[in-house]
Amino acid sequence: MRDLIKLLLVTVTTMVLVGCSSSNSSNVDNTVPDSPTGGNGAIDLTNYEKVPLSEEQKYSLAYMWHEEKLAKEIYLELNKINPAKQLENIANNAEVMHIELVQNLVEWYDINITNLANYEIRYSAAELANMPVGKFAVPEIEDLYNTLYDYGRVSTQASLEVGCMVEVTDITDLDKYIAGASGNQAMLDTFNILRDGSYNHYWSFDSGLKNMGIADGCCSLGAEYCHPEYPNNENGGGNGNGNRR
């Protein structure tokens, strides 16, 4: 994750120096709806065995909650400046559900994810709800948020490019945390729902860029963000509304 963030920060800094060539806007809604699992993507934790968490698994829950918070907030804040259906719909529908899914696990295990030095502190819904926009208990995520905001605010194209970057980062982290969740079915199912949603979001941002005339879509950002191997929900038709996963 840290290596990808460093690369992302370098990419963003370089592109800021070069400048975004397009200021065209696109209100075409290319959001691929997340395929529902169990109705609206909710997981009934009473159906799972509560397997004890390792320290690494506690950290992965904390990290992914903050990363989903970043996705929701960066999309909403950029949408205020450069309105785009992809930003609005993914943030208000899918990312809200993704945060809820991770937070349900955090509550179930009764761990605190705002003090990563001491998971023994009890879970507090109020503490999470009161965390300001753009503020995170993970310093590298807060640094990433600030860098992405400065980059994405320049234009609609830049805002959609931020979406590509965020979703690739999300998928990369989820790949790692899914591998580390072996034996914990509740975590595996939750993280797989998040990753499936991120695949859809990646293609939504890719389509949004292509509709603006950026022929290579997310691939225009370089090899790290070019992932034709990601599953593509073609049935979504590229015109969904970011339904919950």
Short mmCIF file of C-alpha atoms in Angstrom, two decimals:
data_model
loop_
_atom_site.label_atom_id
_atom_site.label_comp_id
_atom_site.label_asym_id
_atom_site.label_seq_id
_atom_site.Cartn_x
_atom_site.Cartn_y
_atom_site.Cartn_z
CA MET A 1 0.00 0.00 0.00
CA ARG A 2 2.70 2.50 0.96
CA ASP A 3 4.55 1.86 -2.32
CA LEU A 4 1.37 2.47 -4.32
CA ILE A 5 0.61 5.64 -2.38
CA LYS A 6 4.13 6.92 -3.06
CA LEU A 7 3.68 6.18 -6.75
CA LEU A 8 0.26 7.81 -6.73
CA LEU A 9 1.64 10.94 -5.08
CA VAL A 10 4.44 11.11 -7.66
CA THR A 11 1.92 10.61 -10.47
CA VAL A 12 -0.35 13.35 -9.15
CA THR A 13 2.52 15.78 -8.60
CA THR A 14 3.85 15.18 -12.11
CA MET A 15 0.43 15.65 -13.69
CA VAL A 16 -0.17 18.84 -11.73
CA LEU A 17 3.10 20.23 -13.10
CA VAL A 18 2.21 19.21 -16.65
CA GLY A 19 -1.35 20.40 -16.31
CA CYS A 20 -4.65 18.88 -17.36
CA SER A 21 -5.34 19.66 -20.99
CA SER A 22 -9.11 19.26 -20.89
CA SER A 23 -11.65 21.29 -18.99
CA ASN A 24 -14.67 19.72 -20.68
CA SER A 25 -17.38 18.47 -18.40
CA SER A 26 -19.48 15.36 -18.79
CA ASN A 27 -22.83 14.80 -17.15
CA VAL A 28 -23.32 11.44 -18.83
CA ASP A 29 -23.92 8.93 -16.09
CA ASN A 30 -21.55 6.02 -16.68
CA THR A 31 -21.86 4.58 -13.21
CA VAL A 32 -22.09 0.80 -13.39
CA PRO A 33 -24.51 -0.39 -10.71
CA ASP A 34 -22.96 -2.68 -8.15
CA SER A 35 -24.46 -6.15 -8.43
CA PRO A 36 -26.52 -6.87 -5.30
CA THR A 37 -25.49 -9.62 -2.91
CA GLY A 38 -28.08 -10.69 -0.41
CA GLY A 39 -30.53 -8.04 -1.58
CA ASN A 40 -28.72 -4.77 -0.90
CA GLY A 41 -25.25 -6.06 -0.13
CA ALA A 42 -25.85 -6.23 3.62
CA ILE A 43 -24.24 -9.06 5.55
CA ASP A 44 -26.04 -10.71 8.47
CA LEU A 45 -23.20 -11.25 10.91
CA THR A 46 -25.33 -13.54 13.09
CA ASN A 47 -24.76 -16.18 10.40
CA TYR A 48 -20.98 -16.11 10.93
CA GLU A 49 -18.60 -17.52 13.49
CA LYS A 50 -16.81 -14.71 15.32
CA VAL A 51 -13.25 -15.82 14.69
CA PRO A 52 -10.67 -13.97 16.85
CA LEU A 53 -8.83 -11.24 14.96
CA SER A 54 -5.08 -11.04 14.60
CA GLU A 55 -3.44 -7.64 15.03
CA GLU A 56 -2.96 -7.49 11.26
CA GLN A 57 -6.66 -8.15 10.68
CA LYS A 58 -7.64 -5.44 13.16
CA TYR A 59 -5.43 -3.04 11.25
CA SER A 60 -6.95 -4.10 7.92
CA LEU A 61 -10.45 -3.30 9.22
CA ALA A 62 -9.29 0.08 10.50
CA TYR A 63 -7.44 0.85 7.30
CA MET A 64 -10.27 -0.11 4.97
CA TRP A 65 -12.81 1.92 6.95
CA HIS A 66 -10.63 4.99 6.54
CA GLU A 67 -9.96 4.23 2.88
CA GLU A 68 -13.69 3.92 2.14
CA LYS A 69 -14.21 7.19 4.02
CA LEU A 70 -11.61 8.79 1.78
CA ALA A 71 -13.39 7.55 -1.34
CA LYS A 72 -16.77 8.87 -0.26
CA GLU A 73 -15.48 12.25 0.89
CA ILE A 74 -13.08 12.98 -1.97
CA TYR A 75 -15.82 12.19 -4.51
CA LEU A 76 -18.37 14.40 -2.76
CA GLU A 77 -15.96 17.29 -2.28
CA LEU A 78 -14.77 17.18 -5.88
CA ASN A 79 -18.36 16.91 -7.07
CA LYS A 80 -19.08 20.27 -5.43
CA ILE A 81 -16.47 21.84 -7.71
CA ASN A 82 -16.74 19.68 -10.84
CA PRO A 83 -20.18 18.03 -10.82
CA ALA A 84 -20.19 14.56 -12.37
CA LYS A 85 -22.76 11.80 -11.96
CA GLN A 86 -20.06 9.21 -11.34
CA LEU A 87 -18.71 11.12 -8.34
CA GLU A 88 -22.13 11.84 -6.87
CA ASN A 89 -23.71 8.43 -7.34
CA ILE A 90 -20.76 6.31 -6.29
CA ALA A 91 -20.22 8.40 -3.16
CA ASN A 92 -23.84 8.63 -2.04
CA ASN A 93 -24.79 5.05 -2.78
CA ALA A 94 -21.95 2.54 -2.96
CA GLU A 95 -19.35 4.19 -0.73
CA VAL A 96 -21.91 4.79 2.00
CA MET A 97 -22.69 1.07 1.96
CA HIS A 98 -19.02 0.12 1.89
CA ILE A 99 -18.34 2.20 5.00
CA GLU A 100 -21.36 0.62 6.69
CA LEU A 101 -20.21 -2.91 5.86
CA VAL A 102 -16.77 -2.39 7.38
CA GLN A 103 -18.18 -0.49 10.34
CA ASN A 104 -20.58 -3.33 11.10
CA LEU A 105 -17.59 -5.65 11.45
CA VAL A 106 -15.76 -3.12 13.62
CA GLU A 107 -18.79 -2.84 15.90
CA TRP A 108 -19.23 -6.64 15.97
CA TYR A 109 -15.67 -7.04 17.20
CA ASP A 110 -15.99 -3.98 19.45
CA ILE A 111 -12.68 -2.42 18.47
CA ASN A 112 -11.69 1.22 18.20
CA ILE A 113 -10.33 2.29 14.81
CA THR A 114 -9.43 5.89 15.59
CA ASN A 115 -6.57 4.93 17.92
CA LEU A 116 -4.55 2.41 15.96
CA ALA A 117 -2.04 2.08 18.79
CA ASN A 118 -4.64 0.55 21.11
CA TYR A 119 -7.42 -1.62 19.70
CA GLU A 120 -8.56 -2.50 23.22
CA ILE A 121 -10.44 0.79 23.44
CA ARG A 122 -14.13 0.13 22.80
CA TYR A 123 -15.96 0.85 19.56
CA SER A 124 -17.64 4.25 19.40
CA ALA A 125 -20.15 5.02 16.65
CA ALA A 126 -20.30 8.65 17.78
CA GLU A 127 -16.55 9.05 17.46
CA LEU A 128 -16.61 7.81 13.87
CA ALA A 129 -19.65 9.89 12.96
CA ASN A 130 -18.03 13.04 14.34
CA MET A 131 -14.77 12.63 12.43
CA PRO A 132 -14.52 15.71 10.16
CA VAL A 133 -14.42 15.51 6.39
CA GLY A 134 -10.86 15.04 5.19
CA LYS A 135 -9.59 13.90 8.59
CA PHE A 136 -8.34 10.37 9.21
CA ALA A 137 -6.61 8.39 11.96
CA VAL A 138 -4.17 7.05 9.35
CA PRO A 139 -1.72 9.86 8.43
CA GLU A 140 -0.86 8.47 4.98
CA ILE A 141 -4.55 8.38 4.04
CA GLU A 142 -4.99 11.98 5.14
CA ASP A 143 -1.93 13.00 3.09
CA LEU A 144 -3.36 11.14 0.11
CA TYR A 145 -6.74 12.85 0.50
CA ASN A 146 -5.15 16.30 0.50
CA THR A 147 -3.00 15.54 -2.54
CA LEU A 148 -5.90 14.07 -4.52
CA TYR A 149 -8.15 17.00 -3.65
CA ASP A 150 -5.60 19.54 -4.86
CA TYR A 151 -5.22 17.59 -8.09
CA GLY A 152 -8.86 16.76 -8.75
CA ARG A 153 -10.27 20.23 -8.14
CA VAL A 154 -8.61 21.53 -11.33
CA SER A 155 -11.17 20.10 -13.77
CA THR A 156 -13.82 17.46 -14.33
CA GLN A 157 -11.26 15.34 -16.16
CA ALA A 158 -8.91 15.53 -13.19
CA SER A 159 -11.75 14.64 -10.81
CA LEU A 160 -12.58 11.50 -12.81
CA GLU A 161 -8.88 10.62 -12.94
CA VAL A 162 -8.85 10.80 -9.14
CA GLY A 163 -11.62 8.19 -9.24
CA CYS A 164 -9.40 5.85 -11.28
CA MET A 165 -6.55 6.33 -8.81
CA VAL A 166 -8.69 5.77 -5.72
CA GLU A 167 -10.32 2.61 -7.03
CA VAL A 168 -7.01 1.03 -8.11
CA THR A 169 -5.57 1.81 -4.67
CA ASP A 170 -8.68 0.31 -3.05
CA ILE A 171 -8.49 -2.89 -5.11
CA THR A 172 -4.76 -3.31 -4.46
CA ASP A 173 -5.29 -3.02 -0.71
CA LEU A 174 -8.28 -5.35 -0.75
CA ASP A 175 -6.29 -7.98 -2.65
CA LYS A 176 -3.74 -7.93 0.18
CA TYR A 177 -6.28 -7.90 3.00
CA ILE A 178 -8.38 -10.67 1.45
CA ALA A 179 -5.25 -12.83 1.35
CA GLY A 180 -4.73 -12.05 5.04
CA ALA A 181 -8.31 -12.84 6.06
CA SER A 182 -8.09 -16.58 5.50
CA GLY A 183 -10.27 -18.43 7.99
CA ASN A 184 -12.48 -15.42 8.74
CA GLN A 185 -15.48 -15.76 6.44
CA ALA A 186 -17.15 -12.56 7.63
CA MET A 187 -14.10 -10.52 6.66
CA LEU A 188 -13.68 -12.39 3.38
CA ASP A 189 -17.29 -11.82 2.33
CA THR A 190 -17.17 -8.16 3.34
CA PHE A 191 -13.92 -7.43 1.55
CA ASN A 192 -15.05 -9.29 -1.57
CA ILE A 193 -18.18 -7.14 -1.75
CA LEU A 194 -16.01 -4.03 -1.46
CA ARG A 195 -13.65 -5.23 -4.19
CA ASP A 196 -16.46 -6.16 -6.58
CA GLY A 197 -17.86 -2.67 -6.10
CA SER A 198 -14.48 -1.08 -6.75
CA TYR A 199 -14.17 -2.98 -10.02
CA ASN A 200 -17.47 -1.45 -11.13
CA HIS A 201 -16.43 2.02 -10.00
CA TYR A 202 -13.15 1.79 -11.89
CA TRP A 203 -15.01 1.08 -15.13
CA SER A 204 -17.47 3.89 -14.44
CA PHE A 205 -14.66 6.42 -14.15
CA ASP A 206 -12.97 4.87 -17.19
CA SER A 207 -16.16 5.32 -19.23
CA GLY A 208 -16.58 8.87 -17.96
CA LEU A 209 -13.13 9.81 -19.21
CA LYS A 210 -13.72 8.12 -22.56
CA ASN A 211 -16.96 10.07 -22.99
CA MET A 212 -14.89 13.24 -22.56
CA GLY A 213 -12.64 12.21 -25.43
CA ILE A 214 -9.87 10.62 -23.35
CA ALA A 215 -9.56 7.54 -25.56
CA ASP A 216 -7.53 5.47 -23.11
CA GLY A 217 -9.70 6.27 -20.08
CA CYS A 218 -7.99 5.31 -16.82
CA CYS A 219 -5.08 3.88 -18.83
CA SER A 220 -4.12 7.44 -19.79
CA LEU A 221 -2.68 7.73 -16.26
CA GLY A 222 -0.05 5.06 -16.92
CA ALA A 223 0.50 1.36 -16.42
CA GLU A 224 -0.24 1.37 -12.68
CA TYR A 225 -3.80 2.53 -13.35
CA CYS A 226 -4.41 0.53 -16.54
CA HIS A 227 -6.24 -2.68 -15.60
CA PRO A 228 -8.13 -4.28 -18.50
CA GLU A 229 -8.08 -7.50 -16.45
CA TYR A 230 -10.53 -6.10 -13.90
CA PRO A 231 -13.97 -7.76 -14.19
CA ASN A 232 -16.30 -5.53 -16.16
CA ASN A 233 -20.02 -5.62 -15.39
CA GLU A 234 -21.14 -5.15 -18.98
CA ASN A 235 -24.75 -5.78 -17.98
CA GLY A 236 -24.64 -2.45 -16.20
CA GLY A 237 -24.43 -0.80 -19.58
CA GLY A 238 -22.38 2.02 -18.14
CA ASN A 239 -25.46 4.02 -17.26
CA GLY A 240 -26.46 2.84 -13.82
CA ASN A 241 -26.75 4.92 -10.69
CA GLY A 242 -24.19 3.55 -8.29
CA ASN A 243 -26.61 1.26 -6.53
CA ARG A 244 -25.52 -0.34 -3.32
CA ARG A 245 -23.37 -3.39 -3.48
#
